[in-house]
Short mmCIF file of C-alpha atoms and ligand atoms in Angstrom, two decimals:
data_model
loop_
_atom_site.label_atom_id
_atom_site.label_comp_id
_atom_site.label_asym_id
_atom_site.label_seq_id
_atom_site.Cartn_x
_atom_site.Cartn_y
_atom_site.Cartn_z
CA UNK A 1 98.43 116.44 113.67
CA UNK A 2 95.79 117.87 111.35
CA UNK A 3 92.40 118.77 112.77
CA UNK A 4 90.54 118.64 109.49
CA UNK A 5 91.31 116.98 106.17
CA UNK A 6 89.52 117.67 102.89
CA UNK A 7 89.16 114.58 100.72
CA UNK A 8 89.34 115.60 97.06
CA UNK A 9 87.83 112.44 95.64
CA UNK A 10 84.72 110.26 95.50
CA UNK A 11 83.62 106.62 95.66
CA UNK A 12 85.33 103.88 97.60
CA UNK A 13 88.66 105.71 97.85
CA UNK A 14 87.07 108.79 99.45
CA UNK A 15 85.56 106.41 101.97
CA UNK A 16 88.93 104.73 102.51
CA UNK A 17 90.62 108.04 103.31
CA UNK A 18 87.71 109.10 105.53
CA UNK A 19 88.08 105.90 107.57
CA UNK A 20 91.77 106.51 108.23
CA UNK A 21 91.05 110.11 109.29
CA UNK A 22 88.24 109.05 111.63
CA UNK A 23 90.44 106.52 113.35
CA UNK A 24 93.05 109.25 113.86
CA UNK A 25 90.53 111.67 115.37
CA UNK A 26 90.71 113.96 112.33
CA UNK A 27 87.55 115.65 111.03
CA UNK A 28 86.77 115.15 107.36
CA UNK A 29 85.38 117.38 104.63
CA UNK A 30 83.82 115.64 101.64
CA UNK A 31 83.56 117.41 98.32
CA UNK A 32 81.09 116.18 95.75
CA UNK A 33 79.44 116.89 92.43
CA UNK A 34 75.68 117.33 92.13
CA UNK A 35 75.54 113.70 90.94
CA UNK A 36 77.06 112.51 94.24
CA UNK A 37 74.87 114.25 96.84
CA UNK A 38 73.71 110.87 98.17
CA UNK A 39 77.15 109.26 98.10
CA UNK A 40 78.41 107.33 101.12
CA UNK A 41 81.54 109.48 101.48
CA UNK A 42 79.32 112.57 101.73
CA UNK A 43 77.06 110.93 104.33
CA UNK A 44 79.94 109.83 106.54
CA UNK A 45 82.06 112.98 106.41
CA UNK A 46 81.75 115.60 109.13
CA UNK A 47 81.08 118.28 106.51
CA UNK A 48 80.48 118.35 102.80
CA UNK A 49 80.73 120.95 100.07
CA UNK A 50 79.17 120.67 96.61
CA UNK A 51 81.86 121.69 94.11
CA UNK A 52 80.06 121.55 90.79
CA UNK A 53 78.07 119.68 88.17
CA UNK A 54 78.51 115.96 87.34
CA UNK A 55 81.25 116.26 84.69
CA UNK A 56 84.59 115.58 86.45
CA UNK A 57 86.31 118.51 84.79
CA UNK A 58 83.80 120.85 86.44
CA UNK A 59 83.91 119.23 89.89
CA UNK A 60 86.53 116.66 90.95
CA UNK A 61 89.09 118.21 88.59
CA UNK A 62 88.12 121.80 89.39
CA UNK A 63 91.09 123.01 91.42
CA UNK A 64 89.60 126.43 92.26
CA UNK A 65 86.37 124.87 93.52
CA UNK A 66 88.29 122.43 95.70
CA UNK A 67 90.48 125.18 97.16
CA UNK A 68 87.36 127.24 97.86
CA UNK A 69 85.87 124.26 99.68
CA UNK A 70 89.06 124.03 101.75
CA UNK A 71 88.80 127.73 102.59
CA UNK A 72 85.10 127.58 103.53
CA UNK A 73 85.56 124.52 105.72
CA UNK A 74 88.84 125.52 107.33
CA UNK A 75 90.67 122.32 106.37
CA UNK A 76 94.39 121.97 107.19
CA UNK A 77 95.26 119.48 104.50
CA UNK A 78 93.98 117.93 101.28
CA UNK A 79 94.14 114.23 100.43
CA UNK A 80 93.78 113.76 96.66
CA UNK A 81 92.96 110.02 96.74
CA UNK A 82 93.70 108.24 93.44
CA UNK A 83 93.06 109.40 89.88
CA UNK A 84 91.58 112.91 89.44
CA UNK A 85 94.14 115.45 90.78
CA UNK A 86 96.32 112.96 92.65
CA UNK A 87 99.23 113.19 90.18
CA UNK A 88 98.75 116.79 89.10
CA UNK A 89 101.90 118.70 90.08
CA UNK A 90 100.23 122.08 89.47
CA UNK A 91 97.47 121.16 91.92
CA UNK A 92 99.96 120.03 94.58
CA UNK A 93 101.73 123.36 94.11
CA UNK A 94 98.49 125.38 94.35
CA UNK A 95 97.46 123.53 97.50
CA UNK A 96 100.74 124.48 99.16
CA UNK A 97 100.66 128.08 97.87
CA UNK A 98 97.23 128.49 99.46
CA UNK A 99 98.57 127.34 102.81
CA UNK A 100 97.28 123.78 102.95
CA UNK A 101 99.27 120.59 103.22
CA UNK A 102 99.12 118.32 100.18
CA UNK A 103 99.01 114.73 101.44
CA UNK A 104 101.38 113.34 98.85
CA UNK A 105 104.83 113.78 97.31
CA UNK A 106 106.46 117.09 96.41
CA UNK A 107 105.25 118.78 93.20
CA UNK A 108 108.78 118.27 91.81
CA UNK A 109 108.63 114.49 92.24
CA UNK A 110 105.10 114.32 90.80
CA UNK A 111 106.28 116.32 87.77
CA UNK A 112 109.44 114.25 87.31
CA UNK A 113 107.59 110.92 87.32
CA UNK A 114 104.79 112.29 85.13
CA UNK A 115 107.29 112.72 82.30
CA UNK A 116 107.93 109.08 81.44
CA UNK A 117 111.22 109.82 79.65
CA UNK A 118 112.61 111.94 82.49
CA UNK A 119 111.38 109.34 85.01
CA UNK A 120 113.12 106.52 83.17
CA UNK A 121 116.38 108.46 82.96
CA UNK A 122 116.22 109.43 86.65
CA UNK A 123 115.39 105.90 87.80
CA UNK A 124 118.21 104.45 85.71
CA UNK A 125 120.64 106.91 87.31
CA UNK A 126 119.32 105.86 90.71
CA UNK A 127 120.41 102.32 89.94
CA UNK A 128 117.39 100.35 88.68
CA UNK A 129 117.28 98.47 85.38
CA UNK A 130 115.01 99.86 82.69
CA UNK A 131 113.73 98.37 79.44
CA UNK A 132 116.43 98.69 76.74
CA UNK A 133 115.59 101.55 74.40
CA UNK A 134 116.35 105.09 73.26
CA UNK A 135 118.15 107.43 75.63
CA UNK A 136 115.49 110.11 75.82
CA UNK A 137 113.07 111.17 73.09
CA UNK A 138 113.51 110.21 69.43
CA UNK A 139 112.99 113.11 67.04
CA UNK A 140 114.71 111.81 63.93
CA UNK A 141 113.32 108.78 62.02
CA UNK A 142 116.72 107.59 60.79
CA UNK A 143 118.11 107.70 64.31
CA UNK A 144 114.99 105.87 65.54
CA UNK A 145 115.57 103.14 62.92
CA UNK A 146 119.19 102.69 64.09
CA UNK A 147 118.11 102.40 67.74
CA UNK A 148 115.37 99.92 66.88
CA UNK A 149 117.79 97.81 64.80
CA UNK A 150 120.21 97.87 67.74
CA UNK A 151 117.76 96.68 70.39
CA UNK A 152 115.98 94.35 67.96
CA UNK A 153 112.37 94.12 66.81
CA UNK A 154 109.61 94.17 67.87
CA UNK A 155 109.90 97.61 69.47
CA UNK A 156 107.33 99.69 71.32
CA UNK A 157 106.91 103.43 70.70
CA UNK A 158 105.62 105.26 73.78
CA UNK A 159 104.53 108.84 74.46
CA UNK A 160 106.60 110.74 77.05
CA UNK A 161 103.41 112.22 78.47
CA UNK A 162 101.54 108.89 78.30
CA UNK A 163 101.44 106.21 80.92
CA UNK A 164 98.90 103.66 81.97
CA UNK A 165 98.89 102.29 78.42
CA UNK A 166 97.84 105.44 76.61
CA UNK A 167 99.71 106.50 73.47
CA UNK A 168 101.80 103.42 72.69
CA UNK A 169 102.13 101.18 69.64
CA UNK A 170 104.26 98.22 68.55
CA UNK A 171 106.43 98.16 65.41
CA UNK A 172 107.03 94.51 64.45
CA UNK A 173 109.57 95.21 61.70
CA UNK A 174 111.63 98.09 60.22
CA UNK A 175 109.08 98.88 57.49
CA UNK A 176 106.41 99.60 60.13
CA UNK A 177 108.52 102.00 62.19
CA UNK A 178 107.96 105.31 60.29
CA UNK A 179 104.16 104.91 60.40
CA UNK A 180 104.18 103.86 64.06
CA UNK A 181 106.34 106.86 64.99
CA UNK A 182 104.08 109.27 63.08
CA UNK A 183 100.96 107.73 64.62
CA UNK A 184 102.31 107.96 68.17
CA UNK A 185 103.54 111.54 67.72
CA UNK A 186 100.12 112.60 66.40
CA UNK A 187 98.25 110.78 69.15
CA UNK A 188 100.56 112.21 71.83
CA UNK A 189 100.22 115.76 70.49
CA UNK A 190 96.43 115.47 70.34
CA UNK A 191 95.94 113.73 73.70
CA UNK A 192 98.66 115.28 75.83
CA UNK A 193 99.78 118.42 73.97
CA UNK A 194 103.31 116.97 73.87
CA UNK A 195 104.52 114.97 70.84
CA UNK A 196 107.69 113.57 72.48
CA UNK A 197 107.99 109.79 72.01
CA UNK A 198 110.61 107.20 72.92
CA UNK A 199 111.42 103.65 71.89
CA UNK A 200 111.71 100.47 73.93
CA UNK A 201 112.30 96.83 73.25
CA UNK A 202 108.85 95.23 73.22
CA UNK A 203 108.57 92.56 75.90
CA UNK A 204 106.15 89.88 74.69
CA UNK A 205 105.04 88.07 77.83
CA UNK A 206 105.87 90.05 80.98
CA UNK A 207 104.10 90.18 84.32
CA UNK A 208 103.23 93.55 85.83
CA UNK A 209 104.87 93.62 89.25
CA UNK A 210 104.91 96.77 91.36
CA UNK A 211 106.62 97.62 94.65
CA UNK A 212 104.79 99.62 97.33
CA UNK A 213 107.00 102.28 98.90
CA UNK A 214 106.65 104.83 101.66
CA UNK A 215 109.17 107.65 102.11
CA UNK A 216 109.60 110.17 104.92
CA UNK A 217 111.00 112.93 102.69
CA UNK A 218 114.32 112.81 104.55
CA UNK A 219 115.89 109.83 102.78
CA UNK A 220 114.24 106.95 104.60
CA UNK A 221 112.11 104.77 102.30
CA UNK A 222 110.39 101.54 103.35
CA UNK A 223 109.16 98.81 101.01
CA UNK A 224 106.08 96.66 101.51
CA UNK A 225 106.81 93.91 99.02
CA UNK A 226 105.21 93.60 95.61
CA UNK A 227 101.80 93.32 94.03
CA UNK A 228 101.19 91.28 90.91
CA UNK A 229 98.72 93.21 88.74
CA UNK A 230 99.03 91.20 85.55
CA UNK A 231 95.34 90.20 85.37
CA UNK A 232 94.04 93.18 83.38
CA UNK A 233 91.79 94.07 80.47
CA UNK A 234 92.38 97.18 78.36
CA UNK A 235 94.78 98.53 81.00
CA UNK A 236 92.14 98.16 83.70
CA UNK A 237 93.33 95.90 86.49
CA UNK A 238 90.80 93.20 87.35
CA UNK A 239 92.51 91.05 90.01
CA UNK A 240 95.65 91.89 91.98
CA UNK A 241 97.54 89.72 94.43
CA UNK A 242 100.33 90.02 96.95
CA UNK A 243 102.81 88.43 97.03
CA UNK A 244 103.31 87.56 93.36
CA UNK A 245 103.17 83.82 92.69
CA UNK A 246 106.17 84.35 90.39
CA UNK A 247 108.71 85.52 93.00
CA UNK A 248 110.61 83.69 95.72
CA UNK A 249 111.49 85.18 99.10
CA UNK A 250 115.03 86.20 98.15
CA UNK A 251 113.98 87.87 94.88
CA UNK A 252 111.22 89.76 96.73
CA UNK A 253 113.59 91.08 99.38
CA UNK A 254 116.15 92.10 96.78
CA UNK A 255 113.85 94.00 94.40
CA UNK A 256 112.08 95.68 97.32
CA UNK A 257 115.35 96.84 98.82
CA UNK A 258 116.64 98.07 95.45
CA UNK A 259 113.45 100.04 94.73
CA UNK A 260 113.45 101.61 98.20
CA UNK A 261 117.13 102.48 97.98
CA UNK A 262 116.65 104.13 94.58
CA UNK A 263 113.92 106.55 95.66
CA UNK A 264 115.57 107.05 99.04
CA UNK A 265 118.36 108.80 97.12
CA UNK A 266 115.90 111.50 96.02
CA UNK A 267 114.35 111.68 99.51
CA UNK A 268 110.97 110.68 98.16
CA UNK A 269 108.07 111.65 100.43
CA UNK A 270 104.81 109.78 100.89
CA UNK A 271 103.36 106.70 99.24
CA UNK A 272 104.62 105.66 95.83
CA UNK A 273 104.82 102.64 93.59
CA UNK A 274 107.53 101.50 91.24
CA UNK A 275 106.13 99.49 88.34
CA UNK A 276 108.21 96.81 86.67
CA UNK A 277 107.70 94.47 83.78
CA UNK A 278 109.06 91.11 84.95
CA UNK A 279 110.05 88.69 82.22
CA UNK A 280 112.44 85.71 82.19
CA UNK A 281 113.67 86.53 85.69
CA UNK A 282 114.51 90.19 85.01
CA UNK A 283 112.85 93.35 86.32
CA UNK A 284 112.55 96.31 83.96
CA UNK A 285 111.35 99.62 85.40
CA UNK A 286 108.53 101.21 83.36
CA UNK A 287 106.83 103.88 85.49
CA UNK A 288 106.58 105.30 88.97
CA UNK A 289 103.19 106.27 90.40
CA UNK A 290 103.41 109.14 92.87
CA UNK A 291 100.21 108.40 94.78
CA UNK A 292 98.27 105.81 96.73
CA UNK A 293 96.96 103.10 94.44
CA UNK A 294 93.56 101.46 94.14
CA UNK A 295 95.10 98.08 95.00
CA UNK A 296 96.95 99.29 98.13
CA UNK A 297 94.73 97.16 100.44
CA UNK A 298 96.43 93.89 99.49
CA UNK A 299 99.73 95.33 100.72
CA UNK A 300 97.99 96.45 103.90
CA UNK A 301 96.55 92.99 104.42
CA UNK A 302 99.90 91.19 104.22
CA UNK A 303 101.78 93.84 106.22
CA UNK A 304 99.13 94.82 108.76
CA UNK A 305 100.00 98.49 108.18
CA UNK A 306 97.45 101.20 107.37
CA UNK A 307 99.12 102.97 104.44
CA UNK A 308 96.71 105.91 104.44
CA UNK A 309 97.38 106.54 108.13
CA UNK A 310 101.12 106.50 107.38
CA UNK A 311 100.62 108.93 104.47
CA UNK A 312 98.78 111.33 106.76
CA UNK A 313 101.41 111.08 109.51
CA UNK A 314 104.21 111.79 107.05
CA UNK A 315 102.34 114.78 105.59
CA UNK A 316 101.79 116.15 109.10
CA UNK A 317 105.55 116.04 109.66
CA UNK A 318 105.55 113.29 112.25
CA UNK A 319 108.79 111.32 112.33
CA UNK A 320 108.47 107.96 110.57
CA UNK A 321 108.91 105.55 113.48
CA UNK A 322 108.40 102.46 111.34
CA UNK A 323 111.52 100.72 110.17
CA UNK A 324 111.99 98.04 107.54
CA UNK A 325 112.22 95.29 110.16
CA UNK A 326 108.68 96.22 111.35
CA UNK A 327 107.34 95.31 107.94
CA UNK A 328 106.80 91.60 108.17
CA UNK A 329 104.81 90.25 105.25
CA UNK A 330 102.58 87.34 106.11
CA UNK A 331 100.12 85.22 104.21
CA UNK A 332 98.50 86.04 100.91
CA UNK A 333 95.98 88.66 99.78
CA UNK A 334 93.89 88.95 96.63
CA UNK A 335 91.72 91.87 95.49
CA UNK A 336 88.84 91.60 93.04
CA UNK A 337 87.83 94.91 91.50
CA UNK A 338 84.08 94.68 91.20
CA UNK A 339 82.81 97.09 88.54
CA UNK A 340 79.27 98.06 87.54
CA UNK A 341 79.55 96.48 84.10
CA UNK A 342 78.03 93.49 82.36
CA UNK A 343 80.25 90.49 83.22
CA UNK A 344 80.42 89.28 79.58
CA UNK A 345 80.12 92.42 77.44
CA UNK A 346 81.58 94.95 79.89
CA UNK A 347 78.75 97.34 78.97
CA UNK A 348 78.40 99.96 81.73
CA UNK A 349 75.57 99.26 84.15
CA UNK A 350 74.89 102.30 86.31
CA UNK A 351 71.61 102.61 88.21
CA UNK A 352 69.89 101.85 91.45
CA UNK A 353 71.19 99.14 93.77
CA UNK A 354 68.01 97.45 94.93
CA UNK A 355 69.59 94.89 97.22
CA UNK A 356 72.98 94.87 98.94
CA UNK A 357 74.68 92.33 101.14
CA UNK A 358 78.45 92.36 101.56
CA UNK A 359 80.41 89.26 102.56
CA UNK A 360 82.20 89.09 105.90
CA UNK A 361 84.08 86.73 108.15
CA UNK A 362 87.74 86.27 108.99
CA UNK A 363 90.13 87.77 106.45
CA UNK A 364 87.44 89.44 104.35
CA UNK A 365 87.53 93.20 103.67
CA UNK A 366 85.12 95.11 101.45
CA UNK A 367 85.99 98.67 100.42
CA UNK A 368 82.82 99.86 98.73
CA UNK A 369 80.63 102.94 98.46
CA UNK A 370 77.51 100.88 97.83
CA UNK A 371 74.42 100.65 100.04
CA UNK A 372 70.92 99.42 99.39
CA UNK A 373 69.00 102.15 97.55
CA UNK A 374 72.12 103.92 96.26
CA UNK A 375 72.11 104.87 92.58
CA UNK A 376 75.45 104.37 90.83
CA UNK A 377 75.86 107.53 88.72
CA UNK A 378 76.81 107.10 85.05
CA UNK A 379 79.44 109.85 85.00
CA UNK A 380 82.45 108.21 86.63
CA UNK A 381 84.71 105.19 86.85
CA UNK A 382 82.65 102.00 87.16
CA UNK A 383 84.51 100.63 90.22
CA UNK A 384 81.92 99.94 92.92
CA UNK A 385 83.68 97.58 95.29
CA UNK A 386 87.03 96.07 96.11
CA UNK A 387 86.68 92.66 97.66
CA UNK A 388 89.95 91.96 99.44
CA UNK A 389 90.69 88.63 101.07
CA UNK A 390 93.61 87.53 103.22
CA UNK A 391 94.63 84.03 104.32
CA UNK A 392 97.73 82.12 105.39
CA UNK A 393 98.44 80.62 102.00
CA UNK A 394 97.51 81.40 98.39
CA UNK A 395 95.39 78.23 98.15
CA UNK A 396 93.40 79.16 101.27
CA UNK A 397 93.08 82.73 100.01
CA UNK A 398 91.47 81.54 96.78
CA UNK A 399 89.05 79.28 98.69
CA UNK A 400 88.12 82.18 100.97
CA UNK A 401 87.69 84.52 98.02
CA UNK A 402 85.45 81.98 96.29
CA UNK A 403 83.35 81.76 99.44
CA UNK A 404 83.16 85.57 99.79
CA UNK A 405 82.19 86.07 96.14
CA UNK A 406 79.38 83.51 96.63
CA UNK A 407 78.02 85.53 99.59
CA UNK A 408 78.16 88.88 97.82
CA UNK A 409 74.73 90.19 96.72
CA UNK A 410 74.48 93.33 94.60
CA UNK A 411 71.00 93.61 93.10
CA UNK A 412 69.60 95.97 90.50
CA UNK A 413 72.79 96.52 88.49
CA UNK A 414 75.09 94.19 86.58
CA UNK A 415 78.49 93.62 88.15
CA UNK A 416 81.58 91.60 87.29
CA UNK A 417 81.18 89.28 90.30
CA UNK A 418 80.27 86.32 88.01
CA UNK A 419 83.44 86.97 85.97
CA UNK A 420 85.57 86.93 89.13
CA UNK A 421 83.93 83.69 90.22
CA UNK A 422 85.00 82.05 86.97
CA UNK A 423 88.48 83.58 86.78
CA UNK A 424 89.73 82.54 90.20
CA UNK A 425 88.89 78.89 89.50
CA UNK A 426 90.65 78.75 86.13
CA UNK A 427 93.56 76.29 86.20
CA UNK A 428 96.08 78.95 85.05
CA UNK A 429 95.00 81.25 87.87
CA UNK A 430 95.13 78.42 90.41
CA UNK A 431 98.67 77.71 89.21
CA UNK A 432 99.64 81.39 89.31
CA UNK A 433 100.56 80.95 85.67
CA UNK A 434 99.63 84.18 83.90
CA UNK A 435 101.12 87.28 82.28
CA UNK A 436 99.70 90.68 81.25
CA UNK A 437 97.99 89.15 78.19
CA UNK A 438 96.36 86.21 79.97
CA UNK A 439 92.94 87.75 80.67
CA UNK A 440 92.47 89.27 77.21
CA UNK A 441 93.42 85.94 75.63
CA UNK A 442 91.04 84.11 77.98
CA UNK A 443 88.23 86.51 77.03
CA UNK A 444 89.03 86.07 73.32
CA UNK A 445 90.01 89.70 72.78
C1 MV4 B 501 105.46 97.76 77.79
C2 MV4 B 501 105.02 96.49 77.36
C3 MV4 B 501 105.90 95.67 76.70
N1 MV4 B 501 107.17 96.11 76.45
N2 MV4 B 501 106.73 98.13 77.53
C4 MV4 B 501 101.26 99.39 79.32
C5 MV4 B 501 100.96 100.36 80.37
C6 MV4 B 501 102.18 101.12 80.60
N3 MV4 B 501 102.33 101.34 82.00
C7 MV4 B 501 103.28 100.30 80.05
N4 MV4 B 501 102.67 99.21 79.34
C8 MV4 B 501 103.39 98.28 78.70
N5 MV4 B 501 104.67 98.61 78.45
C9 MV4 B 501 107.54 97.31 76.87
N6 MV4 B 501 108.78 97.73 76.61
C10 MV4 B 501 103.69 96.13 77.65
C11 MV4 B 501 102.87 97.04 78.31
C12 MV4 B 501 101.54 96.56 78.58
C13 MV4 B 501 101.10 96.37 79.88
C14 MV4 B 501 101.89 96.62 80.97
C15 MV4 B 501 101.44 96.41 82.25
C16 MV4 B 501 100.16 95.94 82.46
C17 MV4 B 501 99.35 95.67 81.41
C18 MV4 B 501 99.80 95.88 80.10
C19 MV4 B 501 98.97 95.60 79.03
C20 MV4 B 501 99.41 95.80 77.76
C21 MV4 B 501 100.69 96.30 77.53
#
């Protein structure tokens, strides 16, 4: 096992990784920007190294600085957390070339899934259904028009290098297609330096359902059921739940097994997530994330398994002793992503936290970097806390979440706690009756 792990991240996820390391008897090295000297992950780590100024590109995205920090501290391995360098194949490669273990998938798998066209092709060959669309990139407008006519309008044009909702646009009818193609190619070239685009049938009312996977790199892949992440605004997830209120037990077991089998064929290593759009009873693969995800705690709560611990064990080369029959999903879990933003306008609200009291009690978990007196810096993602609640049934889970939100005190900054309090008591939410557009419609966007 590793003696020392460098955590190449900040905020609540750095803390999350630190906690797993501590419980495994592994020393931790925090890296931080000058804006994060007082951060909780820095305070708790055994050692810390300042890696640069506030701007992410000069600190948390600065590969050389992070590798220098690894060298100075004598770390054995690097955990990239989520976001930042977690899906950067070149970074994973550099980490390995410098003699450290990258706690994540192989650079090849990160690269494959980062190219959304190549990922879709590979996943289709591995046996999962994808959204009907072009086979590969479309370069010719006449060919694009034929494909679109074939699959039927509306169609969605997506950038190969996109993902997470960036660089996509709908064409409602044939006359819109040339402009939409040109727009997406330009956007993709400007944003990603790659103008490759592809076409898909536009699904009008899907749910976003994703399967949590864990592979040992030798062909064994376990699934941990699904998460329903449909409650989102501008591609930012707001509430996630597991299991999805839309699936029954048999459907869950089947899609989990199919997803695990697919990536088992490529001997996937580490934690990963297969994202599907689920509409009218059908799953359509859209993307695979080759990292831990922000919302992983809800899968941990229903499975009782520490996914970060498992990631670390796999990276250290320990045999994966878990088997699928050990993964028994029980009860229901919901996560509220609390962000430092105004609950009505979503205006950012960084600044000093003057008062802090986190909820507790049975089935309540708070993954947060906040403490009383901490100043939320303005330079980064606004996520300040994940309130995660587990209970036997969905109805009890919502009651417990309501109770926990009522107890939560974060003074001095605006947060979205009041929004969460309203959302979870909406009749549609209580009924589990929502799709990816529900929240934006509710908010009048
Ligand atoms: C789609 C779609 C409808 N039809 N693809 C957005 C993020 C990226 N991962 C894929 N996305 C979508 N792809 C087809 N063929 C609708 C979305 C989409 C979406 C997906 C998941 C969660 C939230 C979303 C919000 C808007 C659009």
